[in-house]
C-alpha positions as YAML, in Angstrom:
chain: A
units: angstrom
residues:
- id: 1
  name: UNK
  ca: [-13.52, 18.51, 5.37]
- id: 2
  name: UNK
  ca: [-12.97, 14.92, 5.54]
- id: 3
  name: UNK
  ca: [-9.50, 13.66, 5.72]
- id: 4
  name: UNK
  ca: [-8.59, 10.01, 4.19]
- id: 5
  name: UNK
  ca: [-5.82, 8.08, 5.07]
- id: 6
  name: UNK
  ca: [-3.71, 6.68, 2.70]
- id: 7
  name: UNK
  ca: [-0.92, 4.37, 3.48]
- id: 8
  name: UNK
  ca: [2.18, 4.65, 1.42]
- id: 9
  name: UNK
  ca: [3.07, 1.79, -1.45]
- id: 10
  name: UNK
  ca: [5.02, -0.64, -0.88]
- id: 11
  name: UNK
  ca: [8.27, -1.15, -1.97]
- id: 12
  name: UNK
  ca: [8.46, -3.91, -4.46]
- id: 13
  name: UNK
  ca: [12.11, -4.19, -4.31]
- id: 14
  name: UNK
  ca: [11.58, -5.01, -0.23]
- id: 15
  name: UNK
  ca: [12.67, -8.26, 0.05]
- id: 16
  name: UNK
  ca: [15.15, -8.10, -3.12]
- id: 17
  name: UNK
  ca: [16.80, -5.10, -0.83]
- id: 18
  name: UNK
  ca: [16.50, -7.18, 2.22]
- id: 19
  name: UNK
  ca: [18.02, -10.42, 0.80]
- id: 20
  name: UNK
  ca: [20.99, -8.40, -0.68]
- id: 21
  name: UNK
  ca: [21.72, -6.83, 2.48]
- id: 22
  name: UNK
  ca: [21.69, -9.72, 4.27]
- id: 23
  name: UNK
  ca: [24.28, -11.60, 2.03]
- id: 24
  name: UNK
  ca: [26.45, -8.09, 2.06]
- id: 25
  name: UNK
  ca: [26.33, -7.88, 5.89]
- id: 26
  name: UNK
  ca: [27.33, -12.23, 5.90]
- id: 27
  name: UNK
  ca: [29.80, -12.06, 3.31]
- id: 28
  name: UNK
  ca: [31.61, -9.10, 5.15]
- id: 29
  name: UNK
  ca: [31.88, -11.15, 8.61]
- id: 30
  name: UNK
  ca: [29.13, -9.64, 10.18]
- id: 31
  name: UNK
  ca: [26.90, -11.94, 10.84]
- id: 32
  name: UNK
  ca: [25.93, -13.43, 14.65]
- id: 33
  name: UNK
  ca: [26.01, -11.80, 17.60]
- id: 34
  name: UNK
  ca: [26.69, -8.30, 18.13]
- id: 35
  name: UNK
  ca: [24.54, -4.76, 17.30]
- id: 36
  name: UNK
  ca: [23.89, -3.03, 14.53]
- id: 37
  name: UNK
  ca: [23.18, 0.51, 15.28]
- id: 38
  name: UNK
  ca: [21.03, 1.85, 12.55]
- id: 39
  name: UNK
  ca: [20.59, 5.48, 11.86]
- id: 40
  name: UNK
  ca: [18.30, 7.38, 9.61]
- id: 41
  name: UNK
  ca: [15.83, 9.66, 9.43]
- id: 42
  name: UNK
  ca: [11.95, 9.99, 8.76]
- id: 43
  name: UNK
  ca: [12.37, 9.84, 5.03]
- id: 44
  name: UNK
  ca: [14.73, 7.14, 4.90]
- id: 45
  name: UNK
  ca: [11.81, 4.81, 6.50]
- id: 46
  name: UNK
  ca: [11.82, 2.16, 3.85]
- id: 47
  name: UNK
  ca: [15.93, 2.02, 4.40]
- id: 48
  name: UNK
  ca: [15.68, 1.44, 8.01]
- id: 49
  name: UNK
  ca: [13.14, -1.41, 7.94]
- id: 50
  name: UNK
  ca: [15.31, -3.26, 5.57]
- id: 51
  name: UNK
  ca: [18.33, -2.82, 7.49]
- id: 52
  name: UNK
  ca: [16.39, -3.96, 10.51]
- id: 53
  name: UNK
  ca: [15.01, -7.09, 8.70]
- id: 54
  name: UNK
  ca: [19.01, -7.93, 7.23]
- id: 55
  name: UNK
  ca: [20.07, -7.02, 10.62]
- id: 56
  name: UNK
  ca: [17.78, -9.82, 12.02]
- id: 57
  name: UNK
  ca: [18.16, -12.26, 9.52]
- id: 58
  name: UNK
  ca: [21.88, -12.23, 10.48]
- id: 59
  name: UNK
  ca: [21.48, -12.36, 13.69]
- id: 60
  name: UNK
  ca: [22.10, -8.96, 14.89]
- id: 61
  name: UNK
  ca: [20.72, -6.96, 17.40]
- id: 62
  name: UNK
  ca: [19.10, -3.84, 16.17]
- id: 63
  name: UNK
  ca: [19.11, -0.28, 18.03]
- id: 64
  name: UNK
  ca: [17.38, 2.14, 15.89]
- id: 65
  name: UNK
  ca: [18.40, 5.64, 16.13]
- id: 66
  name: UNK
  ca: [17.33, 9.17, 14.82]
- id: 67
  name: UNK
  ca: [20.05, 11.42, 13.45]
- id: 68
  name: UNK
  ca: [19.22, 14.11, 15.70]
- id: 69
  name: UNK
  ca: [18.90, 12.06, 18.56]
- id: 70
  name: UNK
  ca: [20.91, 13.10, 22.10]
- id: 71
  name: UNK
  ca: [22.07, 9.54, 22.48]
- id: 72
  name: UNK
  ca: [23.74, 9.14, 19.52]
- id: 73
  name: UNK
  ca: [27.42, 9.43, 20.89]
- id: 74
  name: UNK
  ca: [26.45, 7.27, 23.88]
- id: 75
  name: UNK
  ca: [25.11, 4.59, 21.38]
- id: 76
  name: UNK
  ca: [28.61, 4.56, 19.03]
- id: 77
  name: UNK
  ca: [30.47, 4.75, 22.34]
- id: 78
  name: UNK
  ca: [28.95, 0.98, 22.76]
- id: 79
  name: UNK
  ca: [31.04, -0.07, 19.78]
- id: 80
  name: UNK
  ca: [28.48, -1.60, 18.12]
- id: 81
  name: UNK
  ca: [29.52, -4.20, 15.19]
- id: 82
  name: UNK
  ca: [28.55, -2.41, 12.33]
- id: 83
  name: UNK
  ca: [26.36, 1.50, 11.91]
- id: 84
  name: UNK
  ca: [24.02, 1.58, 8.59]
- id: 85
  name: UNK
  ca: [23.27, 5.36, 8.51]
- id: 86
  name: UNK
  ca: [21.18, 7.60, 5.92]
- id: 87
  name: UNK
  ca: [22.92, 10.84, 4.60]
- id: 88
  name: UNK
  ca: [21.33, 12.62, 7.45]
- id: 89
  name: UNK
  ca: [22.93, 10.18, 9.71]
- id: 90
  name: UNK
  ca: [26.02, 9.35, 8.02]
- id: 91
  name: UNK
  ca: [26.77, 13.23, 8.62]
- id: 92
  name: UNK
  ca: [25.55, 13.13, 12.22]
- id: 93
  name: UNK
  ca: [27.93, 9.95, 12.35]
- id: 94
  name: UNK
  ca: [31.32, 11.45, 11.40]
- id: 95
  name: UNK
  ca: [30.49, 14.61, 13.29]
- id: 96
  name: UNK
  ca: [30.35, 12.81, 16.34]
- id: 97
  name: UNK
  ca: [34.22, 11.60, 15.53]
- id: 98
  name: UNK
  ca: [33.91, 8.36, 17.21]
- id: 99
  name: UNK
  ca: [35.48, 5.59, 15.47]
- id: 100
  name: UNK
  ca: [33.40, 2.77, 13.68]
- id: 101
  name: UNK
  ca: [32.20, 0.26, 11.08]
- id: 102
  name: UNK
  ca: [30.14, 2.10, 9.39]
- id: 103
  name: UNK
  ca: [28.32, 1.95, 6.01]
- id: 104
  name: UNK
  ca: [26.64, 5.21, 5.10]
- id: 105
  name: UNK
  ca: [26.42, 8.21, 2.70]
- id: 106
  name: UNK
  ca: [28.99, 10.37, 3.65]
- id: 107
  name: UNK
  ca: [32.27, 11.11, 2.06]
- id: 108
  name: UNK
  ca: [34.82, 8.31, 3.22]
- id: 109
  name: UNK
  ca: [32.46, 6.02, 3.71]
- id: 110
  name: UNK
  ca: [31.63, 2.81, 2.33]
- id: 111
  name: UNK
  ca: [28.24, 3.20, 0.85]
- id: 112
  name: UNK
  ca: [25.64, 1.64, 1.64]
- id: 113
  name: UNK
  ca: [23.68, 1.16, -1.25]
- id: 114
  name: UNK
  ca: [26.50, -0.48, -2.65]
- id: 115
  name: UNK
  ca: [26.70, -3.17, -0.17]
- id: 116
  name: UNK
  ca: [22.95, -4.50, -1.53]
- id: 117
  name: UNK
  ca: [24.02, -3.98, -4.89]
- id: 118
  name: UNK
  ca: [27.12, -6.19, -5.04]
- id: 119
  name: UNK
  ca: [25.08, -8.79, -3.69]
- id: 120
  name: UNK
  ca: [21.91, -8.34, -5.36]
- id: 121
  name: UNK
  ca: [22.79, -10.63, -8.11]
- id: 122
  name: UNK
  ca: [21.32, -13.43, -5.96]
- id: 123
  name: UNK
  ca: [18.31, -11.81, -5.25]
- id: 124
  name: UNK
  ca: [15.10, -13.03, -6.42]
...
C-alpha cells in the first residue's frame, strides 16, 4: 500500500484573520510587552497560528499551550496579559478558576471570534 502525504489547504482568510486580530488585541490595550498564553487544541491549529502571528505582530510573547496540558494552572498562575483559548481550552480555562483576561469560547467569555470580526473591516 503506498501512503501519500497530503498537506492540508491553506487558509485564505490567514492573513485577513491575522490582521484583524492584531488591530482587536491593539485597540483593546494589549499591545507591547507582556504574554499571551494561547490555548487550543489539535483541531484548532489554524486558530493558534494566527493568534501566534497577532500575538507577535503586537509585540507579545507567545506560550502555546494544550488544553489538556499539566501546566496549565502553573502557566495562568503567571498572569499572563491576555489567554486566547479554543472551546476545548476555554473550558479547561474556567475549570482551572484562576482569574484572567481571557478571550475564548466558553460561556462568560468574551469571544474570540468576535474580537477579529469587529476589526476585520480593515482587513484586506
Amino acid at each position: 500500500m503506498i501512503t501519500q502525504r497530503i498537506d492540508p489547504v491553506p487558509d485564505p482568510w490567514f492573513g485577513q484573520r491575522v490582521w484583524a486580530l492584531t488591530a482587536g488585541l491593539r485597540r483593546r490595550g494589549l499591545a507591547g510587552t507582556g504574554t499571551m498564553l494561547v490555548v487550543t487544541c489539535e483541531a484548532h491549529d489554524a486558530d493558534r497560528a494566527v493568534a501566534t502571528s497577532a500575538a507577535e505582530r503586537t509585540g507579545l510573547r507567545v506560550t502555546q499551550l494544550d488544553p489538556a496540558s499539566a501546566e496549565l494552572v502553573t502557566a495562568l498562575e503567571t498572569r499572563p496579559t491576555v489567554v486566547l483559548a479554543c472551546r476545548e481550552g476555554s473550558a479547561r480555562v474556567a475549570a482551572t478558576r484562576v482569574p484572567c483576561r481571557i478571550f475564548g469560547d466558553h460561556p462568560g467569555m468574551a469571544w474570540w471570534r468576535l474580537l477579529e470580526l469587529a476589526h476585520a473591516d480593515g482587513a484586506a
